[in-house]
CSV table of C-alpha atoms in Angstrom, one decimal:
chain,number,residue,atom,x,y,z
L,227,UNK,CA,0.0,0.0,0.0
L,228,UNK,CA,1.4,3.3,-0.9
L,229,UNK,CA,1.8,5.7,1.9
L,230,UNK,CA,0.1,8.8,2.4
L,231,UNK,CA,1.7,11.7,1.0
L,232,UNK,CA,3.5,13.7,3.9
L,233,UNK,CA,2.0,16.9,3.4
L,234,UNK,CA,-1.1,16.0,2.7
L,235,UNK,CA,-4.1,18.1,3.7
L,236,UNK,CA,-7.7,17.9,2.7
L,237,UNK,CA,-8.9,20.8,0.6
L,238,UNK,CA,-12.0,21.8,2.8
L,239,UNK,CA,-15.1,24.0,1.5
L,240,UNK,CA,-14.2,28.2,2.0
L,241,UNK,CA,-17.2,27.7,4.0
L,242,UNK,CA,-15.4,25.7,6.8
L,243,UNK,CA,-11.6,26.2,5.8
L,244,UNK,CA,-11.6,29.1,8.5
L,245,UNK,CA,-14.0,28.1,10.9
L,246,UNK,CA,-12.8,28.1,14.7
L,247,UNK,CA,-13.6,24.9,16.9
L,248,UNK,CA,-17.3,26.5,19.0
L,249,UNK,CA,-16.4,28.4,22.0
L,250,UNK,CA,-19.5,27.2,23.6
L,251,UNK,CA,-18.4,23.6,22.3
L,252,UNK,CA,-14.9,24.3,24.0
L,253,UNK,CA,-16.6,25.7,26.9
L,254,UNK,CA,-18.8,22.9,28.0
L,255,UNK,CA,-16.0,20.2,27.3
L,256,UNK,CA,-14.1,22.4,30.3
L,257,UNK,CA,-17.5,22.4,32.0
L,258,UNK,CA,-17.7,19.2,32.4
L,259,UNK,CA,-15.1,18.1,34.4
L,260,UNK,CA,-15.8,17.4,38.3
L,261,UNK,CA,-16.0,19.7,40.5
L,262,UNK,CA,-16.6,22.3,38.3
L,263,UNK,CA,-20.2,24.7,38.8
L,264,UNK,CA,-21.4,25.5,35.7
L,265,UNK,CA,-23.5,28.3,34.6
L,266,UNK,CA,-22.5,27.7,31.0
L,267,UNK,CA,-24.6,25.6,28.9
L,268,UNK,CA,-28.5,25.8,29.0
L,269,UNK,CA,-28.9,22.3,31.0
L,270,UNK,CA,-32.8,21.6,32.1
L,271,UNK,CA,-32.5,20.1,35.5
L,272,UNK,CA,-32.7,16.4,34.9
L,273,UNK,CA,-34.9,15.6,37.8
L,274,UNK,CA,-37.9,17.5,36.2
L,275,UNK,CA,-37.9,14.9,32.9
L,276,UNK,CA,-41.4,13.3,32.9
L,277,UNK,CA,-39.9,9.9,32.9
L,278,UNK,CA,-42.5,7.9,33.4
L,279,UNK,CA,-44.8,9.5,30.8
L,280,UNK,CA,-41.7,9.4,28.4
L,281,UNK,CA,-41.4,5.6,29.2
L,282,UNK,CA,-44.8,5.4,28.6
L,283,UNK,CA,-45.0,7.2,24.9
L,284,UNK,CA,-42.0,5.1,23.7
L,285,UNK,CA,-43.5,1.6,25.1
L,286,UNK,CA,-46.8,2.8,22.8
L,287,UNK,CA,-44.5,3.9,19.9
L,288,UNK,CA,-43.1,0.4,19.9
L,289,UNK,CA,-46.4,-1.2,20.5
L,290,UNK,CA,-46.1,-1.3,16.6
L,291,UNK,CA,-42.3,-1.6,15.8
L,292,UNK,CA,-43.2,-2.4,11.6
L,293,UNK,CA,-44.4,1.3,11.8
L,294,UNK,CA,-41.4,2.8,14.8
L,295,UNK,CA,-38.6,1.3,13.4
L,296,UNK,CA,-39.5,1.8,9.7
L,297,UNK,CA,-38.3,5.0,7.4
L,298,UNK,CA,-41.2,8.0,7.7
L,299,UNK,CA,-41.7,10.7,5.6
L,300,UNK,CA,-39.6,14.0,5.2
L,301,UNK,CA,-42.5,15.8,6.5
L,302,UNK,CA,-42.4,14.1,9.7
L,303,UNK,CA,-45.2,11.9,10.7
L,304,UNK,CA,-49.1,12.6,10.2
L,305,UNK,CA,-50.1,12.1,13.5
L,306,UNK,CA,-47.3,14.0,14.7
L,307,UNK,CA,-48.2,17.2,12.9
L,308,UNK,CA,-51.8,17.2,13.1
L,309,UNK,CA,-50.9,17.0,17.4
L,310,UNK,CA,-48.6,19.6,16.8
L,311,UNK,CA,-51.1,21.6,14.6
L,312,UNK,CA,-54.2,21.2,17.4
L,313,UNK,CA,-51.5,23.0,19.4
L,314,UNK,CA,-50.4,25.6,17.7
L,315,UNK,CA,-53.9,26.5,16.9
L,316,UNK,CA,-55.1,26.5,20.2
L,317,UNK,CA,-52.4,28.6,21.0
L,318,UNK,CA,-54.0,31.4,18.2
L,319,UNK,CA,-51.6,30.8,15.4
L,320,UNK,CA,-54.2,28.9,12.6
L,321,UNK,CA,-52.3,26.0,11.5
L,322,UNK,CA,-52.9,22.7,9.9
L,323,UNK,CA,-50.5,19.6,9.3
L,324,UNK,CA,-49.5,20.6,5.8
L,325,UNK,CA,-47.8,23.8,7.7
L,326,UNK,CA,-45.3,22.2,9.4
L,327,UNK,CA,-42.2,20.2,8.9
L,328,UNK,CA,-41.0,17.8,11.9
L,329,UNK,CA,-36.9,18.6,12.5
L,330,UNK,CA,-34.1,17.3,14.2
L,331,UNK,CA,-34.2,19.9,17.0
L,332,UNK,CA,-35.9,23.7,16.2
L,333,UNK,CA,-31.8,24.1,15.7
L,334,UNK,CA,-32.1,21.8,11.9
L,335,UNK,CA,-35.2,24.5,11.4
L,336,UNK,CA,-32.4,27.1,11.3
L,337,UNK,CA,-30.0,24.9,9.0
L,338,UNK,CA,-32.9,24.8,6.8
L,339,UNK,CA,-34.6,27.8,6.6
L,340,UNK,CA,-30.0,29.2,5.8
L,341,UNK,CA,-29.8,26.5,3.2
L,342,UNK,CA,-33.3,27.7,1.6
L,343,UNK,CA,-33.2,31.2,1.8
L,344,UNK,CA,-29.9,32.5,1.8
L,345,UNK,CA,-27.3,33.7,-1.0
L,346,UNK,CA,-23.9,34.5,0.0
L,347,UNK,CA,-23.8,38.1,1.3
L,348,UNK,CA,-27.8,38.5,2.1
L,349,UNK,CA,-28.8,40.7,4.7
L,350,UNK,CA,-29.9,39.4,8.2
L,351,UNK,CA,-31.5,41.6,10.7
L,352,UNK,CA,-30.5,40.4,14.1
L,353,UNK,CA,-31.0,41.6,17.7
L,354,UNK,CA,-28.0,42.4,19.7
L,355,UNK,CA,-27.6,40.2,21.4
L,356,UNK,CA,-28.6,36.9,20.0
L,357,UNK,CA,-28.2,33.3,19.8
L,358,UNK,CA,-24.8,32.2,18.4
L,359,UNK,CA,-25.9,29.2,17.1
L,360,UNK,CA,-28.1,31.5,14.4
L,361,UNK,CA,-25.3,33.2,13.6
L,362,UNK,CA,-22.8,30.6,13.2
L,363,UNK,CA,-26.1,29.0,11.2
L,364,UNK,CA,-27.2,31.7,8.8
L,365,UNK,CA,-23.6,32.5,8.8
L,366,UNK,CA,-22.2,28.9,6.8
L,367,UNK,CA,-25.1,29.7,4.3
L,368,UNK,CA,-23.3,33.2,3.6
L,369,UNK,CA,-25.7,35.6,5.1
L,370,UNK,CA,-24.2,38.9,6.7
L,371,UNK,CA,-25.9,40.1,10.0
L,372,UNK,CA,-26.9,43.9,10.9
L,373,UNK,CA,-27.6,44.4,14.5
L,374,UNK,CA,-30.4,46.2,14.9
L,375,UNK,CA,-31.1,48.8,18.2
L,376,UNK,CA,-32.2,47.0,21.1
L,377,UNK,CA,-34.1,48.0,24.6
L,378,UNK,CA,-35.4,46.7,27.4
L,379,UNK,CA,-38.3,45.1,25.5
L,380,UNK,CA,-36.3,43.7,23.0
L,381,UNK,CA,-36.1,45.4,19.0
L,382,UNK,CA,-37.0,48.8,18.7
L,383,UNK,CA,-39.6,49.1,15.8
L,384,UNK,CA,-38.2,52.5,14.4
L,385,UNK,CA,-34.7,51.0,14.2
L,386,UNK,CA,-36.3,48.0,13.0
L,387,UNK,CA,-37.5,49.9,9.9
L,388,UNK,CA,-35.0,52.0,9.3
L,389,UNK,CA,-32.3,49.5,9.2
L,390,UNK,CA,-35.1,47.4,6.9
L,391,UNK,CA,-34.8,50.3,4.0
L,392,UNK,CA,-31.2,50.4,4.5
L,393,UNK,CA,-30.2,46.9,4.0
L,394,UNK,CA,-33.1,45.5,2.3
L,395,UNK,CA,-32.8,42.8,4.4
L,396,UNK,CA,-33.9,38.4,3.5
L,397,UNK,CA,-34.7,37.6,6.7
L,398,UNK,CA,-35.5,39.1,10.4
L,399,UNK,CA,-34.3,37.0,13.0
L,400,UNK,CA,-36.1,37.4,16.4
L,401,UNK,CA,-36.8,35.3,19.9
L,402,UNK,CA,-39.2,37.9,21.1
L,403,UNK,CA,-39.5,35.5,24.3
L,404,UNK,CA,-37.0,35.0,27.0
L,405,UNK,CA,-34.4,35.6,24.5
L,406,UNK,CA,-30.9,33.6,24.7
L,407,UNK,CA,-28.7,34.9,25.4
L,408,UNK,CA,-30.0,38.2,27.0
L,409,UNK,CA,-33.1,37.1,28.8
L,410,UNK,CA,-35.6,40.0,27.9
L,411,UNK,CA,-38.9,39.6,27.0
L,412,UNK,CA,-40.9,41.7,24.3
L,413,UNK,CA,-44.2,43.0,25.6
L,414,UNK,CA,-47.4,42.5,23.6
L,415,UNK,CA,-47.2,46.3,22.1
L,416,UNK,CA,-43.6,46.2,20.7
L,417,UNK,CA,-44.5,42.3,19.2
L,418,UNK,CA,-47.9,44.6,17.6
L,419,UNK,CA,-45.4,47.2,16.7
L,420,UNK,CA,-42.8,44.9,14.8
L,421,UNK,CA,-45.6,42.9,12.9
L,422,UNK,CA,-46.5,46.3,11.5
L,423,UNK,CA,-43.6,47.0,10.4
L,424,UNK,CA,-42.4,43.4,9.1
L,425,UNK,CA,-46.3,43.6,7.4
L,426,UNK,CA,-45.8,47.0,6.4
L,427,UNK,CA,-42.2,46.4,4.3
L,428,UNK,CA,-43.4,42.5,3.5
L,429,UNK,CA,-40.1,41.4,5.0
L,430,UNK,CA,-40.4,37.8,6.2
L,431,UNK,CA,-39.5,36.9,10.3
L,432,UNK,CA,-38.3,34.1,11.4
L,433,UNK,CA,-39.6,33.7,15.1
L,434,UNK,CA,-37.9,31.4,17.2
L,435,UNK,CA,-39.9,30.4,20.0
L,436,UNK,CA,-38.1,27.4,22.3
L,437,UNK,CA,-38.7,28.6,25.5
L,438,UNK,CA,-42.6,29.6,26.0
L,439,UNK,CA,-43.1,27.3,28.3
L,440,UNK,CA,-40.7,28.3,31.2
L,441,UNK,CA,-42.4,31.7,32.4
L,442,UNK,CA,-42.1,32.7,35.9
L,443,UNK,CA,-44.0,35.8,35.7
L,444,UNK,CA,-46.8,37.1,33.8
L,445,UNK,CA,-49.4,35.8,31.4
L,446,UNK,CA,-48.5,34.6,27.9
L,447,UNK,CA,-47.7,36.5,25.0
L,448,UNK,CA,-49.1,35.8,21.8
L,449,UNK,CA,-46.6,35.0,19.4
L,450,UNK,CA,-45.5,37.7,16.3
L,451,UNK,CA,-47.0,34.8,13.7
L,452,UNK,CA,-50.4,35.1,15.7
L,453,UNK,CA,-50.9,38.7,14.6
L,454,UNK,CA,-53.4,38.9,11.8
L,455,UNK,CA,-51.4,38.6,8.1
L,456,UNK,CA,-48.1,37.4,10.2
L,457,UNK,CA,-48.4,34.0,9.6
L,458,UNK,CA,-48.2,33.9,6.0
L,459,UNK,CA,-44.7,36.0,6.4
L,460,UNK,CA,-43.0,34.1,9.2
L,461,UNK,CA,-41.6,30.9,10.2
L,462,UNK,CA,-42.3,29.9,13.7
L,463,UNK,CA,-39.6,27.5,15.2
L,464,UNK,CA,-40.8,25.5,18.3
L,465,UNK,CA,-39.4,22.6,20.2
L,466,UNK,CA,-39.9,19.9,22.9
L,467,UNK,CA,-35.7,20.1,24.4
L,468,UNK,CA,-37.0,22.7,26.8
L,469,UNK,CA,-40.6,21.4,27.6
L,470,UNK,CA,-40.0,17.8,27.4
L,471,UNK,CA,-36.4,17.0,27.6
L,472,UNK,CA,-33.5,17.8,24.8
L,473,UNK,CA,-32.4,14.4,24.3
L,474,UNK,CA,-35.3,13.3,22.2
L,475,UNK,CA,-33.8,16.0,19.2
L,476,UNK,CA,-37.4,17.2,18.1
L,477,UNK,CA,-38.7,20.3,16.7
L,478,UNK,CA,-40.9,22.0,14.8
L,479,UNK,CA,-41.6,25.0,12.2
L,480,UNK,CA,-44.4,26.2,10.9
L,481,UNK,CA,-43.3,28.1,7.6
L,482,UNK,CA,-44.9,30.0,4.9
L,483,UNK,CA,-46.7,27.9,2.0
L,484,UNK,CA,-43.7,29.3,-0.4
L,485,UNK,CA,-41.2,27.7,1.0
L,486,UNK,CA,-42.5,24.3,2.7
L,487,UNK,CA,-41.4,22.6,-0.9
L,488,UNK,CA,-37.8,23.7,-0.5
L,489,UNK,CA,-37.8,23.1,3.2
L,490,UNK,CA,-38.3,19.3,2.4
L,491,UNK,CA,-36.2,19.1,-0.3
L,492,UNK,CA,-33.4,20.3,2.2
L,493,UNK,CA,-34.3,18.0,4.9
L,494,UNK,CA,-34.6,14.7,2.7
L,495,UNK,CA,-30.8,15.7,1.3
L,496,UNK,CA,-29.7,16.0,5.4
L,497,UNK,CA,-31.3,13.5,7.0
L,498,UNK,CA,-34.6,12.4,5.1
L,499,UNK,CA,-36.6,12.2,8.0
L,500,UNK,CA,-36.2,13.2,11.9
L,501,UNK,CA,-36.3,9.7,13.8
L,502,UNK,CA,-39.6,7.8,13.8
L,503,UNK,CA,-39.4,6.1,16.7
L,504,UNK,CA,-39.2,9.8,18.4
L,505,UNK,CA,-42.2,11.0,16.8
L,506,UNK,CA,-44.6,8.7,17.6
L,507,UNK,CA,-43.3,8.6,21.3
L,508,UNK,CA,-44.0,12.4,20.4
L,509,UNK,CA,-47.6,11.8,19.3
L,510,UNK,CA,-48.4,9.9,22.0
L,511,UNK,CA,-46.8,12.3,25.1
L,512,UNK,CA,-48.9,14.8,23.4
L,513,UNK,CA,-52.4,13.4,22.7
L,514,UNK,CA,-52.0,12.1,26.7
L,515,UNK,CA,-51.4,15.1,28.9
L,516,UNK,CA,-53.5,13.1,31.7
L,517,UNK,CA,-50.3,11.6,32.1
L,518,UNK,CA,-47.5,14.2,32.2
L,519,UNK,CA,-45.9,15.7,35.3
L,520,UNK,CA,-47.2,18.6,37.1
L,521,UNK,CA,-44.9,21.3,35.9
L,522,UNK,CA,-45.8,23.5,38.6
L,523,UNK,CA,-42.7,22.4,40.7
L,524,UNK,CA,-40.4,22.7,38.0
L,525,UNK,CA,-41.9,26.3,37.1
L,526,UNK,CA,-40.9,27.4,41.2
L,527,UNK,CA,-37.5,25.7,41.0
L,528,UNK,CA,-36.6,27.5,38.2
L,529,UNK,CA,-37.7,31.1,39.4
L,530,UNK,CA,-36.5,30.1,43.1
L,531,UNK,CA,-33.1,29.4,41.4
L,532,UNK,CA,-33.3,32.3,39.0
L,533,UNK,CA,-33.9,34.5,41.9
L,534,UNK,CA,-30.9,33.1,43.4
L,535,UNK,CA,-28.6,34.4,41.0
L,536,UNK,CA,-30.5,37.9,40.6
L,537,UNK,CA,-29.4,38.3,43.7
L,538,UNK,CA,-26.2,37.1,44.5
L,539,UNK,CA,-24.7,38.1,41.1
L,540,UNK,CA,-24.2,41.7,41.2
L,541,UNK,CA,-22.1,40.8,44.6
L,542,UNK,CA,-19.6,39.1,42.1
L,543,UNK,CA,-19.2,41.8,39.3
L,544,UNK,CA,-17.8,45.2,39.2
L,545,UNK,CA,-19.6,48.6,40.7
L,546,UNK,CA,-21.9,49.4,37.4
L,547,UNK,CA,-22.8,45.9,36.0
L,548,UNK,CA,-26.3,45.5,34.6
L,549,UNK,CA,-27.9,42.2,35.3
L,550,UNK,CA,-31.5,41.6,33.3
L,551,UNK,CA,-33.8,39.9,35.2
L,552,UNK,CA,-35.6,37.6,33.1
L,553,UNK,CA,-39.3,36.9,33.5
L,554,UNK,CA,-38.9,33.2,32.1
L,555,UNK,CA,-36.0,31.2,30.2
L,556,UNK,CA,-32.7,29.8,31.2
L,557,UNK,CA,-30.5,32.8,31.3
L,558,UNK,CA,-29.8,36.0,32.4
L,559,UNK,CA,-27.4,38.5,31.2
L,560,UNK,CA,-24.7,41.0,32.7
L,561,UNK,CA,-23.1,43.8,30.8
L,562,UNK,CA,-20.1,45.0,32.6
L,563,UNK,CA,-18.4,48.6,32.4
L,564,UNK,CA,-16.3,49.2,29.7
L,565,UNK,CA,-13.2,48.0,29.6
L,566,UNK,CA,-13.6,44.4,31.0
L,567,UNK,CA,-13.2,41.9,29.1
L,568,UNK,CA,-14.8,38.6,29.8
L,569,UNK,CA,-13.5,36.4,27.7
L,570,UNK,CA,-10.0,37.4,29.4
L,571,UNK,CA,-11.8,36.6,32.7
L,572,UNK,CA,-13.2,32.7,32.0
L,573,UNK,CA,-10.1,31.3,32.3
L,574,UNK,CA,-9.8,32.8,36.2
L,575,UNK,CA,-13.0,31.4,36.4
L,576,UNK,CA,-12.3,28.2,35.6
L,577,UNK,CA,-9.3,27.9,37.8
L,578,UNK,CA,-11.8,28.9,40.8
L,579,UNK,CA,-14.0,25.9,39.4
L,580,UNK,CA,-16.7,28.1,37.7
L,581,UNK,CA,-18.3,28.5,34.1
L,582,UNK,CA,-20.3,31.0,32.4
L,583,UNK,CA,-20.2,32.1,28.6
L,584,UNK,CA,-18.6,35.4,27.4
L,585,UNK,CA,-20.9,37.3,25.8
L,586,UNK,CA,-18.6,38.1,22.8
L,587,UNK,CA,-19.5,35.0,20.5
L,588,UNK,CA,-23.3,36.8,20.8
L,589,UNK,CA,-22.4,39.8,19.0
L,590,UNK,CA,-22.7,40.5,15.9
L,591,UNK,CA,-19.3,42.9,16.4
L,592,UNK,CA,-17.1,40.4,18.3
L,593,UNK,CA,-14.9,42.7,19.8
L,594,UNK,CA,-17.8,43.7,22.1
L,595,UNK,CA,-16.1,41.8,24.6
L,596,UNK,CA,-17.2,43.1,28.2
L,597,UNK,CA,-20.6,40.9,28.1
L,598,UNK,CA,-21.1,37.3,30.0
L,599,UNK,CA,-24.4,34.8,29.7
L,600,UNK,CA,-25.4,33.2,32.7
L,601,UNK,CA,-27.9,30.3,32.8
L,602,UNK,CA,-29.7,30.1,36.0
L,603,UNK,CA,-31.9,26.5,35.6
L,604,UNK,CA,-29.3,23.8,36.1
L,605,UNK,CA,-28.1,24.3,39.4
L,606,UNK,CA,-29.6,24.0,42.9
L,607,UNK,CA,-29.7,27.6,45.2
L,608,UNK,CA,-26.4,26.3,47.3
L,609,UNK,CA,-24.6,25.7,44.4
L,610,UNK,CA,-25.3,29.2,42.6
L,611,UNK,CA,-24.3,31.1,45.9
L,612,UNK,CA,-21.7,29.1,45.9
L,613,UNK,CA,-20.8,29.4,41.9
L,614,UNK,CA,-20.9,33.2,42.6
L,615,UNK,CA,-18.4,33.4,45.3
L,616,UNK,CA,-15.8,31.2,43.2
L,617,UNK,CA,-16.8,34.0,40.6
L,618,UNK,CA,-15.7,36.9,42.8
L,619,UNK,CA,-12.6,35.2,43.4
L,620,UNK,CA,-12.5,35.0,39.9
L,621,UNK,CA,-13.3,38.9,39.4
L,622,UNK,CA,-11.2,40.2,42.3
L,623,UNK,CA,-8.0,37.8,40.4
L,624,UNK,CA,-8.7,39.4,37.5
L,625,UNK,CA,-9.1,42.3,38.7
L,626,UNK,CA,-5.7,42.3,40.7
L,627,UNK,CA,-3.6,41.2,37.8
L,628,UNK,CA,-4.9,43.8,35.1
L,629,UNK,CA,-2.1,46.6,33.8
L,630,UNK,CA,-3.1,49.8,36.1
């Protein structure tokens, strides 16, 4: 056999030939190691999985393996999305089976909705911040991101539009709820106000919606696709990892008429269908909510343990931090003074046994580097307080060995 040449090296694509291992990737390998508290990743607690009701859906799925175990449709299963449909209606966004296309997570929604709708160098309208997995997504299918302005309740409509007739933008990518990585909620009104706009310029949104179900405080929002004439100009990206449990790898999105075609074309050439097997436990845990967990215990954990870090956070971080204070989700976020940098303060961190992820991989200008994401769901009250004080330690390091 000859041997290989010396010097060789595959010729990658230009679309991965410079692409940096994932920080977060990185991150949660360091995580991971013993001892370490981390308020990294966004980890549901696994003691709120409805395991018996997710036994029980399998053991039904498998009731009739020549149908579990066999290939399913692109699509997704029937059953599957007329559940998913009798949900989303009831919710008040009209939909019916032929709307939605089952995926490997709401994350393969993203990967398809990039491969399908974006050219190299199209515009994508982005709040700041937002979810790095969008923009590492839209970002291999050659899209360039515009942050638009940002308050307190999220994407402010003016900026909005005026940064609409500037770039004439493909897309608008917005989590209007609990946003990751910053936590804030949009209120009814500014959701109104940014469907008028998005209606008004016939720009379409892509909604992403995975965390609905963890609020804390306050009644439900409708979602943007619920406004009247929204649904036709948005794709709505849902998910069971944060109601159910992440493991199973389903999602769904419910996308304009336009583009379902393409969407399944794209999926068949991935993975031609999410796992069958995982749907119809799916279709089962849905049409049998006798049998699912109270959530109510989980829904008090969380804001007990979010409450937890509210407060004990600001004693860790410099005089003039700003930590949100999320009304549902998994994380929180804290903008320090200028001048920090917190991607030069994780490894202090992790030498006082304590993760969290710099903020700068959420930005569409990475050399905003004096941001931090904290999730808040994973770990019990002692261990935050506990997390935090390593984190001072951290800080006051830092701190200490910084160029006066």
């Amino acid at each position: 056999m000859t041997a290989p040449h010396p010097e060789f090296s595959p010729r990658m694509s230009r679309a991965f030939a410079q692409t940096e291992d994932s920080p977060v990737r990185a991150l949660l390998d360091l995580v991971s190691r013993p001892g370490v508290i981390s308020f990294a990743g966004g980890i549901p607690d696994p003691a709120f999985f409805d395991l018996p009701a997710i036994r029980a859906a399998y053991t039904a799925a498998l009731e009739k393996p020549e149908r579990a175990l066999q290939y399913s449709s692109s699509e997704g299963e029937p059953d599957l999305r007329e559940a998913i449909a009798r949900k989303m209606t009831a919710e008040g966004v009209p939909t019916g089976p032929g709307d939605l296309i089952i995926t490997t997570g709401s994350q393969q929604g993203l990967t398809l909705l990039g491969q399908v709708m974006c050219d190299p160098g199209d515009v994508i309208l982005v709040e700041d911040p937002t979810y790095l997995a969008a923009l590492q997504t839209f970002g291999l299918a050659g899209a360039r991101f515009v942050a638009v302005e940002c308050d307190d309740d999220g994407v402010v409509p003016s900026a909005l539009r005026a940064a609409i007739a500037e770039h004439d933008p493909k897309l608008v990518y917005l989590i209007p709820s609990f946003q990751n990585p910053s936590g804030r909620t949009m209120s009814e009104d500014r959701r109104r106000a940014v469907a008028d706009v998005l209606l008004e310029t016939g720009v379409m949104l892509v909604e992403d919606d995975p965390y609905s179900a963890l609020r804390y405080d306050g009644e439900p929002i409708p979602t943007i696709a619920s406004f009247e004439g929204m649904a036709a100009q948005t794709a709505l990206l849902q998910t069971f990892s944060k109601s159910v449990a992440p493991g199973i790898r389903l999602g769904w999105a419910r996308v304009p008429a336009g583009i379902r075609d393409a969407m399944v074309v794209a999926k068949q050439a991935i993975d031609l269908h999410s796992s069958t097997v995982d749907q119809l436990a799916a279709v089962h845990y849905l049409t049998h909510p006798e049998t699912h967990m109270d959530p109510t215990e989980k829904l008090e954990t969380y804001r007990a343990r979010r409450d937890a870090m509210v407060r004990e956070l600001p004693r860790a971080l410099p005089e003039g931090t700003h930590v949100t204070h999320p009304i549902g989700g998994m994380f929180l976020w804290a903008e320090l003074p200028e001048g920090w940098d917190t991607d030069a303060l994780l490894p202090y961190a992790m030498a006082e046994g304590v993760g969290f992820v710099p903020g700068s991989s959420f930005h569409v200008d990475t050399s905003i580097r004096n941001t931090m994401r904290i999730s808040f769901v994973t770990n019990p009250e002692e261990d935050i307080v506990e997390g935090v004080t390593r984190l001072a330690r951290a800080v006051q390091r830092y701190r200490a060995e910084q160029p006066s």
